[in-house]
């Protein structure tokens, strides 16, 4: 399959008019294919979703995608991307298995309501360079399961990985007799004008990646689901199993070189176990920098106020060398640690780093730890999630009712758990809504139901008019009529 456009479509950065015309041609093909597909029945939808999933899960194809992703984006770790591509897609298939997504999906005789699942049409899938294969396939599988066509707008760095993925999907479609126009992508070179045109012309936008893209999605005039900024913090309490907590933070902080928005950026430790926890983190390969080393690391990681591409999603050893900390690099650290006491723009380590660098805070007690996290999220990351390592289950609920978070992850490796895992009940997703705290219109993990319309048929039932006293009796008793 040749996914590259020719002629005027690739002649540099498109004008708005040219972008509109190029995208319109893709959307027209997608609509024609989707109109047939949405009426093909549940088996056809399930087959298409399975074909797209197997396109990335098959080991040889998965390895090519993982290697290409790291080679062309320079972000992350190929072995971890291989595992992510497989497990996230397998988990999604588990969530979709047996789900009805077309025709009548529910009947309630008592209410007289029949629910009918309907496709949304053509989905614009905006995807990031950090997961240039796993995120597109998640959106493609969800879209197909619900009878939609999908057009992917990859990041420029992730273009090659996405193109290869769609080539693999089309090969599976040929075997299954499916129309390749159901899954397309923007032609190279990827431009903001083309991405914006796609958002305007499609029926639904699902945007994951930079906050600029998310804001563009919400402003496109098309219904959109976008996600908030990551900047996860985890709390370690005095009742935690410190060794277990440290090992799970290690797994989360280092997986794919911390490309995930769900990787901890900060850990807040109760004072009673502060030094023992630092010792456990050191035993896991974490290296705590002194004040001078922290200053040099800060200068390397932020250039003119922006994260440096030389440190983003690189290994801790590479980052240490970029910062001129050769003595640290020679220790082959798994991750770097810096101590911090504040949050906000004057404390850049309190923000998202997309790197295996962990900011460490000391808190007097659990309530103080929650206050530290609240301050961090007031700066960045509100709505996403928080990790908790504790033997007191009630503390998780306390965080859930008091902090601006959509998920509380208890005694787990956060970046592996928050998007769904086989040992928790969250749905598998690579797009986590952050609610109104994160300026999002949803607070769950983006799943197949977000890719559906639902029509409700209302039949007449026996009239049931309540007595006002049954509903207002308590109010009347307390305050009178």
CSV table of C-alpha atoms in Angstrom, one decimal:
chain,number,residue,atom,x,y,z
A,1,UNK,CA,0.0,0.0,0.0
A,2,UNK,CA,1.2,3.5,-0.9
A,3,UNK,CA,0.0,5.8,1.8
A,4,UNK,CA,1.9,8.8,0.5
A,5,UNK,CA,0.1,11.4,-1.6
A,6,UNK,CA,1.5,12.7,-4.8
A,7,UNK,CA,1.6,16.0,-6.7
A,8,UNK,CA,0.2,19.1,-5.1
A,9,UNK,CA,-0.7,17.2,-1.9
A,10,UNK,CA,2.9,16.8,-0.9
A,11,UNK,CA,4.2,20.1,-2.2
A,12,UNK,CA,5.3,21.5,1.2
A,13,UNK,CA,3.0,23.0,3.8
A,14,UNK,CA,-0.5,23.1,2.5
A,15,UNK,CA,-2.6,26.3,2.3
A,16,UNK,CA,-5.9,26.1,4.1
A,17,UNK,CA,-7.8,25.7,0.8
A,18,UNK,CA,-5.5,22.9,-0.4
A,19,UNK,CA,-5.6,21.2,2.9
A,20,UNK,CA,-9.4,21.3,2.8
A,21,UNK,CA,-9.5,19.8,-0.6
A,22,UNK,CA,-7.0,17.0,0.1
A,23,UNK,CA,-8.8,16.1,3.3
A,24,UNK,CA,-12.2,16.2,1.6
A,25,UNK,CA,-11.1,13.6,-0.8
A,26,UNK,CA,-10.1,11.2,2.1
A,27,UNK,CA,-13.3,11.9,3.9
A,28,UNK,CA,-15.5,11.3,0.9
A,29,UNK,CA,-13.9,7.8,0.4
A,30,UNK,CA,-14.3,7.1,4.1
A,31,UNK,CA,-18.0,8.1,4.1
A,32,UNK,CA,-18.7,5.9,1.1
A,33,UNK,CA,-17.0,2.9,2.8
A,34,UNK,CA,-18.6,3.6,6.2
A,35,UNK,CA,-22.2,3.8,4.9
A,36,UNK,CA,-21.9,0.2,3.7
A,37,UNK,CA,-19.9,-1.0,6.7
A,38,UNK,CA,-22.2,0.3,9.4
A,39,UNK,CA,-25.1,-1.8,8.0
A,40,UNK,CA,-23.0,-5.0,7.6
A,41,UNK,CA,-23.9,-6.5,10.9
A,42,UNK,CA,-22.1,-7.3,14.2
A,43,UNK,CA,-20.0,-10.1,12.7
A,44,UNK,CA,-18.5,-7.7,10.1
A,45,UNK,CA,-17.7,-5.1,12.7
A,46,UNK,CA,-16.1,-7.7,15.0
A,47,UNK,CA,-14.1,-9.0,12.1
A,48,UNK,CA,-12.8,-5.6,11.2
A,49,UNK,CA,-11.8,-4.8,14.8
A,50,UNK,CA,-10.0,-8.2,15.1
A,51,UNK,CA,-8.2,-7.6,11.8
A,52,UNK,CA,-6.8,-4.3,13.0
A,53,UNK,CA,-5.8,-5.7,16.3
A,54,UNK,CA,-4.0,-8.7,14.9
A,55,UNK,CA,-2.2,-6.4,12.5
A,56,UNK,CA,-0.2,-5.0,15.4
A,57,UNK,CA,-0.2,-8.0,17.8
A,58,UNK,CA,1.5,-10.5,15.5
A,59,UNK,CA,5.0,-10.7,16.9
A,60,UNK,CA,7.0,-10.0,13.7
A,61,UNK,CA,4.9,-7.0,12.7
A,62,UNK,CA,4.9,-5.8,16.3
A,63,UNK,CA,8.7,-5.9,16.5
A,64,UNK,CA,9.0,-3.9,13.2
A,65,UNK,CA,6.6,-1.3,14.5
A,66,UNK,CA,8.3,-1.0,17.9
A,67,UNK,CA,11.8,-0.7,16.4
A,68,UNK,CA,10.6,1.8,13.8
A,69,UNK,CA,8.8,3.9,16.4
A,70,UNK,CA,11.9,4.4,18.4
A,71,UNK,CA,14.2,4.9,15.4
A,72,UNK,CA,12.1,7.6,13.9
A,73,UNK,CA,10.8,9.4,16.9
A,74,UNK,CA,13.8,9.0,19.2
A,75,UNK,CA,11.4,8.5,22.0
A,76,UNK,CA,11.2,5.5,24.4
A,77,UNK,CA,12.4,2.0,24.5
A,78,UNK,CA,11.6,-0.5,21.7
A,79,UNK,CA,11.2,-3.5,24.0
A,80,UNK,CA,8.7,-1.7,26.1
A,81,UNK,CA,6.8,-0.4,23.0
A,82,UNK,CA,6.6,-4.1,21.9
A,83,UNK,CA,5.0,-5.1,25.2
A,84,UNK,CA,2.7,-2.0,25.1
A,85,UNK,CA,1.5,-2.7,21.6
A,86,UNK,CA,0.6,-6.2,22.5
A,87,UNK,CA,-0.8,-5.9,26.0
A,88,UNK,CA,-2.9,-2.7,25.4
A,89,UNK,CA,-4.4,-4.2,22.3
A,90,UNK,CA,-5.1,-7.6,23.9
A,91,UNK,CA,-6.7,-5.8,26.8
A,92,UNK,CA,-8.9,-3.8,24.5
A,93,UNK,CA,-10.0,-7.0,22.7
A,94,UNK,CA,-10.9,-8.4,26.1
A,95,UNK,CA,-13.1,-5.3,26.9
A,96,UNK,CA,-14.8,-5.5,23.4
A,97,UNK,CA,-15.4,-9.3,23.4
A,98,UNK,CA,-19.1,-10.0,23.2
A,99,UNK,CA,-20.1,-6.4,23.3
A,100,UNK,CA,-23.0,-5.5,21.0
A,101,UNK,CA,-22.3,-2.3,19.1
A,102,UNK,CA,-24.9,-2.3,16.3
A,103,UNK,CA,-28.7,-2.7,16.2
A,104,UNK,CA,-30.7,-3.3,19.3
A,105,UNK,CA,-28.4,-3.5,22.3
A,106,UNK,CA,-30.9,-3.3,25.2
A,107,UNK,CA,-34.6,-3.7,26.1
A,108,UNK,CA,-36.3,-2.6,29.3
A,109,UNK,CA,-39.9,-3.7,29.4
A,110,UNK,CA,-40.5,-1.8,32.6
A,111,UNK,CA,-39.6,1.6,31.1
A,112,UNK,CA,-40.6,0.7,27.6
A,113,UNK,CA,-37.2,1.7,26.3
A,114,UNK,CA,-35.3,0.0,23.5
A,115,UNK,CA,-31.7,1.1,22.8
A,116,UNK,CA,-30.2,0.9,19.4
A,117,UNK,CA,-26.4,1.4,18.8
A,118,UNK,CA,-25.6,3.7,15.9
A,119,UNK,CA,-22.3,4.6,14.3
A,120,UNK,CA,-21.0,8.1,14.6
A,121,UNK,CA,-19.6,8.2,11.0
A,122,UNK,CA,-16.0,9.2,10.2
A,123,UNK,CA,-13.7,9.5,13.2
A,124,UNK,CA,-10.6,11.8,13.2
A,125,UNK,CA,-8.0,10.1,15.4
A,126,UNK,CA,-5.3,12.6,16.5
A,127,UNK,CA,-2.3,10.6,17.8
A,128,UNK,CA,1.0,11.5,19.5
A,129,UNK,CA,4.6,10.7,18.7
A,130,UNK,CA,5.1,9.0,22.1
A,131,UNK,CA,2.9,6.1,21.1
A,132,UNK,CA,2.9,6.2,17.3
A,133,UNK,CA,1.4,2.7,16.9
A,134,UNK,CA,-0.3,1.7,20.1
A,135,UNK,CA,-2.6,4.8,20.3
A,136,UNK,CA,-3.6,4.8,16.6
A,137,UNK,CA,-4.6,1.1,16.7
A,138,UNK,CA,-6.6,1.6,19.9
A,139,UNK,CA,-8.6,4.3,18.2
A,140,UNK,CA,-8.9,2.3,15.0
A,141,UNK,CA,-10.1,-0.9,16.8
A,142,UNK,CA,-12.7,1.1,18.8
A,143,UNK,CA,-13.9,2.9,15.7
A,144,UNK,CA,-14.3,-0.2,13.6
A,145,UNK,CA,-16.1,-2.1,16.4
A,146,UNK,CA,-18.7,0.6,16.4
A,147,UNK,CA,-19.2,0.7,12.6
A,148,UNK,CA,-17.2,3.8,11.9
A,149,UNK,CA,-14.5,4.7,9.4
A,150,UNK,CA,-11.4,6.4,10.8
A,151,UNK,CA,-8.8,8.8,9.4
A,152,UNK,CA,-5.6,9.1,11.5
A,153,UNK,CA,-3.7,12.3,11.9
A,154,UNK,CA,-0.3,11.2,13.3
A,155,UNK,CA,2.4,13.4,14.6
A,156,UNK,CA,5.1,14.2,12.0
A,157,UNK,CA,7.6,12.1,13.9
A,158,UNK,CA,5.2,9.2,14.2
A,159,UNK,CA,4.2,9.3,10.5
A,160,UNK,CA,6.3,6.3,9.4
A,161,UNK,CA,5.1,4.1,12.2
A,162,UNK,CA,1.5,4.9,11.6
A,163,UNK,CA,1.9,4.4,7.8
A,164,UNK,CA,3.4,0.9,8.4
A,165,UNK,CA,0.6,0.1,10.9
A,166,UNK,CA,-2.1,1.0,8.3
A,167,UNK,CA,-0.2,-1.0,5.7
A,168,UNK,CA,-0.4,-4.0,8.0
A,169,UNK,CA,-4.1,-3.4,8.7
A,170,UNK,CA,-4.9,-3.2,5.0
A,171,UNK,CA,-3.2,-6.5,4.4
A,172,UNK,CA,-5.5,-8.1,7.1
A,173,UNK,CA,-8.5,-6.3,5.5
A,174,UNK,CA,-7.7,-8.0,2.1
A,175,UNK,CA,-7.8,-11.4,3.8
A,176,UNK,CA,-11.1,-10.6,5.4
A,177,UNK,CA,-12.7,-8.9,2.3
A,178,UNK,CA,-13.0,-5.5,4.0
A,179,UNK,CA,-12.7,-2.1,2.4
A,180,UNK,CA,-9.4,-0.4,3.0
A,181,UNK,CA,-11.0,3.0,2.8
A,182,UNK,CA,-12.4,2.3,6.3
A,183,UNK,CA,-8.9,3.1,7.7
A,184,UNK,CA,-6.9,5.9,6.2
A,185,UNK,CA,-4.4,8.5,7.3
A,186,UNK,CA,-3.4,12.0,6.4
A,187,UNK,CA,-0.7,12.1,3.6
A,188,UNK,CA,2.7,13.4,4.2
A,189,UNK,CA,3.9,16.0,5.1
A,190,UNK,CA,1.7,16.2,8.2
A,191,UNK,CA,0.6,19.8,8.7
A,192,UNK,CA,-1.4,21.7,11.2
A,193,UNK,CA,-3.7,22.9,8.3
A,194,UNK,CA,-4.5,19.3,7.2
A,195,UNK,CA,-5.1,18.2,10.8
A,196,UNK,CA,-7.4,21.2,11.4
A,197,UNK,CA,-9.2,20.4,8.2
A,198,UNK,CA,-9.7,16.8,9.2
A,199,UNK,CA,-11.1,17.9,12.5
A,200,UNK,CA,-13.6,20.2,10.8
A,201,UNK,CA,-14.8,17.7,8.2
A,202,UNK,CA,-15.2,14.5,10.2
A,203,UNK,CA,-18.0,13.6,12.5
A,204,UNK,CA,-16.1,13.0,15.8
A,205,UNK,CA,-12.6,13.9,16.9
A,206,UNK,CA,-10.7,11.8,19.4
A,207,UNK,CA,-7.5,13.7,20.3
A,208,UNK,CA,-4.5,12.4,22.3
A,209,UNK,CA,-1.2,14.2,22.6
A,210,UNK,CA,-0.2,17.9,23.0
A,211,UNK,CA,-2.6,20.3,24.7
A,212,UNK,CA,-2.4,22.4,21.5
A,213,UNK,CA,-4.0,19.6,19.5
A,214,UNK,CA,-6.6,19.0,22.2
A,215,UNK,CA,-7.5,22.7,22.3
A,216,UNK,CA,-7.7,22.6,18.5
A,217,UNK,CA,-10.0,19.6,18.7
A,218,UNK,CA,-12.4,21.3,21.1
A,219,UNK,CA,-12.4,24.5,19.0
A,220,UNK,CA,-12.9,22.7,15.7
A,221,UNK,CA,-16.7,22.9,15.8
A,222,UNK,CA,-16.9,19.1,15.6
A,223,UNK,CA,-17.9,17.0,18.7
A,224,UNK,CA,-14.6,16.0,20.3
A,225,UNK,CA,-13.0,14.0,23.1
A,226,UNK,CA,-9.7,15.3,24.2
A,227,UNK,CA,-7.5,14.5,27.2
A,228,UNK,CA,-5.8,16.7,29.8
A,229,UNK,CA,-2.2,17.2,30.7
A,230,UNK,CA,-0.4,14.5,32.6
A,231,UNK,CA,1.7,15.2,35.7
A,232,UNK,CA,1.0,12.2,38.0
A,233,UNK,CA,2.1,12.2,41.6
A,234,UNK,CA,2.1,9.3,44.0
A,235,UNK,CA,1.9,9.3,47.8
A,236,UNK,CA,3.8,6.9,49.9
A,237,UNK,CA,2.4,6.6,53.4
A,238,UNK,CA,3.9,5.4,56.7
A,239,UNK,CA,1.8,2.2,56.4
A,240,UNK,CA,3.1,1.3,52.9
A,241,UNK,CA,5.2,-1.7,52.0
A,242,UNK,CA,8.2,0.4,51.1
A,243,UNK,CA,10.0,-2.2,49.1
A,244,UNK,CA,7.0,-3.1,47.1
A,245,UNK,CA,6.1,0.6,46.5
A,246,UNK,CA,9.7,1.3,45.3
A,247,UNK,CA,9.7,-1.6,42.9
A,248,UNK,CA,6.3,-0.5,41.4
A,249,UNK,CA,7.4,3.1,41.1
A,250,UNK,CA,10.6,1.9,39.3
A,251,UNK,CA,8.5,-0.1,36.8
A,252,UNK,CA,6.2,2.8,36.2
A,253,UNK,CA,8.9,5.5,36.1
A,254,UNK,CA,11.1,3.7,33.7
A,255,UNK,CA,8.6,1.9,31.4
A,256,UNK,CA,9.2,3.2,27.8
A,257,UNK,CA,11.5,5.9,29.2
A,258,UNK,CA,8.5,7.6,30.9
A,259,UNK,CA,6.8,8.5,27.6
A,260,UNK,CA,3.4,7.8,29.2
A,261,UNK,CA,1.3,10.6,30.7
A,262,UNK,CA,0.6,8.1,33.5
A,263,UNK,CA,4.2,7.8,34.6
A,264,UNK,CA,4.9,9.3,38.0
A,265,UNK,CA,6.5,12.7,37.9
A,266,UNK,CA,6.6,13.2,41.6
A,267,UNK,CA,6.4,11.1,44.7
A,268,UNK,CA,5.3,12.5,48.0
A,269,UNK,CA,6.6,10.6,51.0
A,270,UNK,CA,5.4,10.8,54.6
A,271,UNK,CA,8.2,12.1,56.9
A,272,UNK,CA,8.2,9.0,59.1
A,273,UNK,CA,9.4,6.9,56.2
A,274,UNK,CA,11.1,9.5,54.1
A,275,UNK,CA,14.7,8.2,54.5
A,276,UNK,CA,13.8,4.5,54.4
A,277,UNK,CA,11.8,5.1,51.2
A,278,UNK,CA,14.7,7.0,49.6
A,279,UNK,CA,16.9,4.0,50.5
A,280,UNK,CA,14.4,1.6,48.8
A,281,UNK,CA,14.3,3.8,45.7
A,282,UNK,CA,18.1,3.9,45.6
A,283,UNK,CA,18.2,0.1,45.9
A,284,UNK,CA,16.0,0.0,42.8
A,285,UNK,CA,18.5,2.0,40.8
A,286,UNK,CA,17.3,5.6,41.6
A,287,UNK,CA,20.1,8.1,42.1
A,288,UNK,CA,19.4,11.2,44.2
A,289,UNK,CA,21.1,14.3,42.9
A,290,UNK,CA,22.6,17.0,45.2
A,291,UNK,CA,21.7,20.7,44.8
A,292,UNK,CA,24.4,21.5,42.3
A,293,UNK,CA,23.6,18.4,40.2
A,294,UNK,CA,19.9,19.3,40.3
A,295,UNK,CA,20.8,22.8,38.9
A,296,UNK,CA,22.8,21.3,36.0
A,297,UNK,CA,20.0,18.9,35.3
A,298,UNK,CA,17.4,21.6,35.2
A,299,UNK,CA,19.5,23.6,32.8
A,300,UNK,CA,19.7,20.6,30.5
A,301,UNK,CA,16.0,19.6,30.7
A,302,UNK,CA,14.4,23.0,30.1
A,303,UNK,CA,15.7,25.3,27.4
A,304,UNK,CA,14.0,28.6,27.1
A,305,UNK,CA,11.2,27.3,29.4
A,306,UNK,CA,10.5,24.2,27.2
A,307,UNK,CA,11.4,20.6,27.7
A,308,UNK,CA,14.5,19.7,25.6
A,309,UNK,CA,14.2,17.0,23.0
A,310,UNK,CA,17.6,15.9,24.1
A,311,UNK,CA,16.2,14.7,27.4
A,312,UNK,CA,12.6,13.8,26.6
A,313,UNK,CA,11.9,10.0,26.7
A,314,UNK,CA,15.6,9.2,26.9
A,315,UNK,CA,17.2,6.9,29.4
A,316,UNK,CA,18.4,8.3,32.8
A,317,UNK,CA,22.0,7.6,31.7
A,318,UNK,CA,21.7,9.5,28.5
A,319,UNK,CA,20.0,12.4,30.4
A,320,UNK,CA,22.8,12.5,32.9
A,321,UNK,CA,25.4,12.8,30.2
A,322,UNK,CA,23.4,15.5,28.4
A,323,UNK,CA,23.5,17.4,31.8
A,324,UNK,CA,27.2,16.9,32.1
A,325,UNK,CA,26.8,14.6,35.0
A,326,UNK,CA,29.2,11.9,33.8
A,327,UNK,CA,29.9,10.7,37.3
A,328,UNK,CA,26.1,9.9,37.7
A,329,UNK,CA,25.9,8.4,34.2
A,330,UNK,CA,28.7,6.0,35.0
A,331,UNK,CA,26.6,4.5,37.8
A,332,UNK,CA,24.0,3.4,35.1
A,333,UNK,CA,21.0,4.9,36.9
A,334,UNK,CA,17.6,3.5,36.3
A,335,UNK,CA,16.1,6.9,37.1
A,336,UNK,CA,17.2,10.2,38.6
A,337,UNK,CA,15.7,11.8,41.7
A,338,UNK,CA,15.7,15.5,42.8
A,339,UNK,CA,14.3,16.9,46.1
A,340,UNK,CA,11.7,19.7,45.8
A,341,UNK,CA,9.7,21.8,48.3
A,342,UNK,CA,7.4,23.9,46.0
A,343,UNK,CA,5.2,23.7,43.0
A,344,UNK,CA,4.6,26.1,40.1
A,345,UNK,CA,6.5,27.7,37.3
A,346,UNK,CA,9.3,28.7,39.6
A,347,UNK,CA,9.8,25.0,40.4
A,348,UNK,CA,10.0,23.3,36.9
A,349,UNK,CA,10.6,19.9,38.5
A,350,UNK,CA,7.1,20.0,39.9
A,351,UNK,CA,5.7,19.7,36.3
A,352,UNK,CA,5.5,16.9,33.7
A,353,UNK,CA,9.0,15.8,32.5
A,354,UNK,CA,8.4,12.9,30.1
A,355,UNK,CA,11.6,11.4,31.3
A,356,UNK,CA,12.9,9.0,34.0
A,357,UNK,CA,13.4,11.9,36.4
A,358,UNK,CA,11.4,11.7,39.7
A,359,UNK,CA,10.7,14.7,41.9
A,360,UNK,CA,10.7,13.8,45.6
A,361,UNK,CA,8.7,15.7,48.3
A,362,UNK,CA,8.6,15.2,52.1
A,363,UNK,CA,5.3,15.7,53.9
A,364,UNK,CA,4.6,15.6,57.6
A,365,UNK,CA,1.6,13.3,57.3
A,366,UNK,CA,-1.0,12.0,55.0
A,367,UNK,CA,-3.1,15.2,55.0
A,368,UNK,CA,0.0,17.2,54.3
A,369,UNK,CA,0.9,14.9,51.4
A,370,UNK,CA,-2.5,15.4,49.9
A,371,UNK,CA,-2.0,19.2,50.2
A,372,UNK,CA,1.4,18.9,48.3
A,373,UNK,CA,-0.4,17.0,45.5
A,374,UNK,CA,-3.1,19.6,45.4
A,375,UNK,CA,-0.5,22.3,44.9
A,376,UNK,CA,1.2,20.3,42.2
A,377,UNK,CA,-2.0,19.8,40.3
A,378,UNK,CA,-3.0,23.5,40.6
A,379,UNK,CA,0.1,24.0,38.5
A,380,UNK,CA,-0.2,21.0,36.1
A,381,UNK,CA,-2.0,17.7,35.8
A,382,UNK,CA,-5.4,18.4,37.4
A,383,UNK,CA,-7.9,15.7,36.7
A,384,UNK,CA,-5.6,12.9,35.6
A,385,UNK,CA,-4.9,10.5,38.5
A,386,UNK,CA,-2.9,9.9,41.6
A,387,UNK,CA,-1.1,6.9,42.9
A,388,UNK,CA,-1.3,5.8,46.5
A,389,UNK,CA,1.0,3.3,48.3
A,390,UNK,CA,-0.7,2.5,51.6
A,391,UNK,CA,-2.2,-0.4,53.7
A,392,UNK,CA,-5.1,1.8,54.7
A,393,UNK,CA,-7.8,1.3,51.9
A,394,UNK,CA,-9.9,4.2,53.3
A,395,UNK,CA,-7.1,6.7,52.4
A,396,UNK,CA,-7.8,6.1,48.7
A,397,UNK,CA,-11.4,7.1,49.0
A,398,UNK,CA,-10.3,10.2,51.0
A,399,UNK,CA,-8.1,11.2,48.0
A,400,UNK,CA,-10.9,10.4,45.6
A,401,UNK,CA,-13.4,12.8,47.3
A,402,UNK,CA,-10.9,15.6,48.0
A,403,UNK,CA,-8.4,15.9,45.1
A,404,UNK,CA,-9.1,16.9,41.5
A,405,UNK,CA,-8.4,13.5,40.1
A,406,UNK,CA,-10.4,11.1,37.9
A,407,UNK,CA,-8.6,7.9,39.1
A,408,UNK,CA,-6.9,6.8,42.3
A,409,UNK,CA,-4.4,4.0,41.7
A,410,UNK,CA,-3.8,1.9,44.8
A,411,UNK,CA,-0.6,-0.1,45.4
A,412,UNK,CA,0.1,-0.6,41.6
A,413,UNK,CA,2.6,0.5,39.0
A,414,UNK,CA,0.8,3.6,38.0
A,415,UNK,CA,1.6,3.9,34.3
A,416,UNK,CA,0.7,0.3,33.7
A,417,UNK,CA,-2.5,0.5,35.8
A,418,UNK,CA,-4.2,3.7,35.0
A,419,UNK,CA,-5.0,2.8,31.4
A,420,UNK,CA,-6.3,-0.6,32.4
A,421,UNK,CA,-4.4,-3.7,33.3
A,422,UNK,CA,-5.2,-7.4,33.7
A,423,UNK,CA,-5.1,-7.0,37.5
A,424,UNK,CA,-7.5,-4.1,37.9
A,425,UNK,CA,-11.0,-3.3,36.6
A,426,UNK,CA,-10.3,-0.2,34.6
A,427,UNK,CA,-11.0,-0.4,30.9
A,428,UNK,CA,-7.9,-0.6,28.6
A,429,UNK,CA,-7.2,2.7,26.9
A,430,UNK,CA,-4.4,5.0,26.0
A,431,UNK,CA,-6.5,8.1,26.3
A,432,UNK,CA,-7.6,9.1,29.9
A,433,UNK,CA,-10.2,11.8,30.3
A,434,UNK,CA,-9.5,14.4,33.1
A,435,UNK,CA,-12.9,15.8,33.6
A,436,UNK,CA,-13.6,19.5,34.0
A,437,UNK,CA,-10.6,19.7,36.3
A,438,UNK,CA,-8.4,19.1,33.2
A,439,UNK,CA,-10.8,21.1,30.8
A,440,UNK,CA,-12.1,17.8,29.4
A,441,UNK,CA,-15.7,16.8,28.7
A,442,UNK,CA,-15.3,13.3,30.2
A,443,UNK,CA,-13.5,11.8,33.1
A,444,UNK,CA,-13.2,8.1,32.3
A,445,UNK,CA,-10.9,6.0,30.1
A,446,UNK,CA,-11.8,6.6,26.5
A,447,UNK,CA,-13.6,3.4,25.3
A,448,UNK,CA,-15.9,2.0,22.6
A,449,UNK,CA,-19.0,3.7,24.0
A,450,UNK,CA,-17.5,7.1,23.2
A,451,UNK,CA,-17.5,6.0,19.5
A,452,UNK,CA,-21.3,5.3,19.4
A,453,UNK,CA,-24.5,7.2,19.1
A,454,UNK,CA,-27.5,5.6,20.9
A,455,UNK,CA,-31.1,5.9,19.6
A,456,UNK,CA,-33.8,5.2,22.1
A,457,UNK,CA,-37.3,4.0,21.2
A,458,UNK,CA,-39.9,4.9,23.8
A,459,UNK,CA,-43.1,2.7,23.9
A,460,UNK,CA,-46.1,3.7,26.0
A,461,UNK,CA,-46.3,2.2,29.5
A,462,UNK,CA,-48.9,2.5,32.3
A,463,UNK,CA,-48.9,6.1,33.6
A,464,UNK,CA,-47.3,6.4,37.0
A,465,UNK,CA,-47.7,9.9,38.5
A,466,UNK,CA,-46.1,10.3,41.9
A,467,UNK,CA,-47.6,11.9,45.0
A,468,UNK,CA,-45.7,15.2,45.8
A,469,UNK,CA,-45.7,14.1,49.5
A,470,UNK,CA,-43.7,11.0,48.5
A,471,UNK,CA,-41.0,13.2,47.0
A,472,UNK,CA,-41.1,16.3,49.1
A,473,UNK,CA,-42.2,14.9,52.5
A,474,UNK,CA,-38.8,15.2,54.1
A,475,UNK,CA,-38.4,18.8,52.9
A,476,UNK,CA,-42.0,19.6,54.2
A,477,UNK,CA,-41.2,18.0,57.6
A,478,UNK,CA,-38.1,20.0,58.1
A,479,UNK,CA,-39.1,23.4,56.6
A,480,UNK,CA,-42.9,23.3,56.2
A,481,UNK,CA,-44.9,23.8,53.1
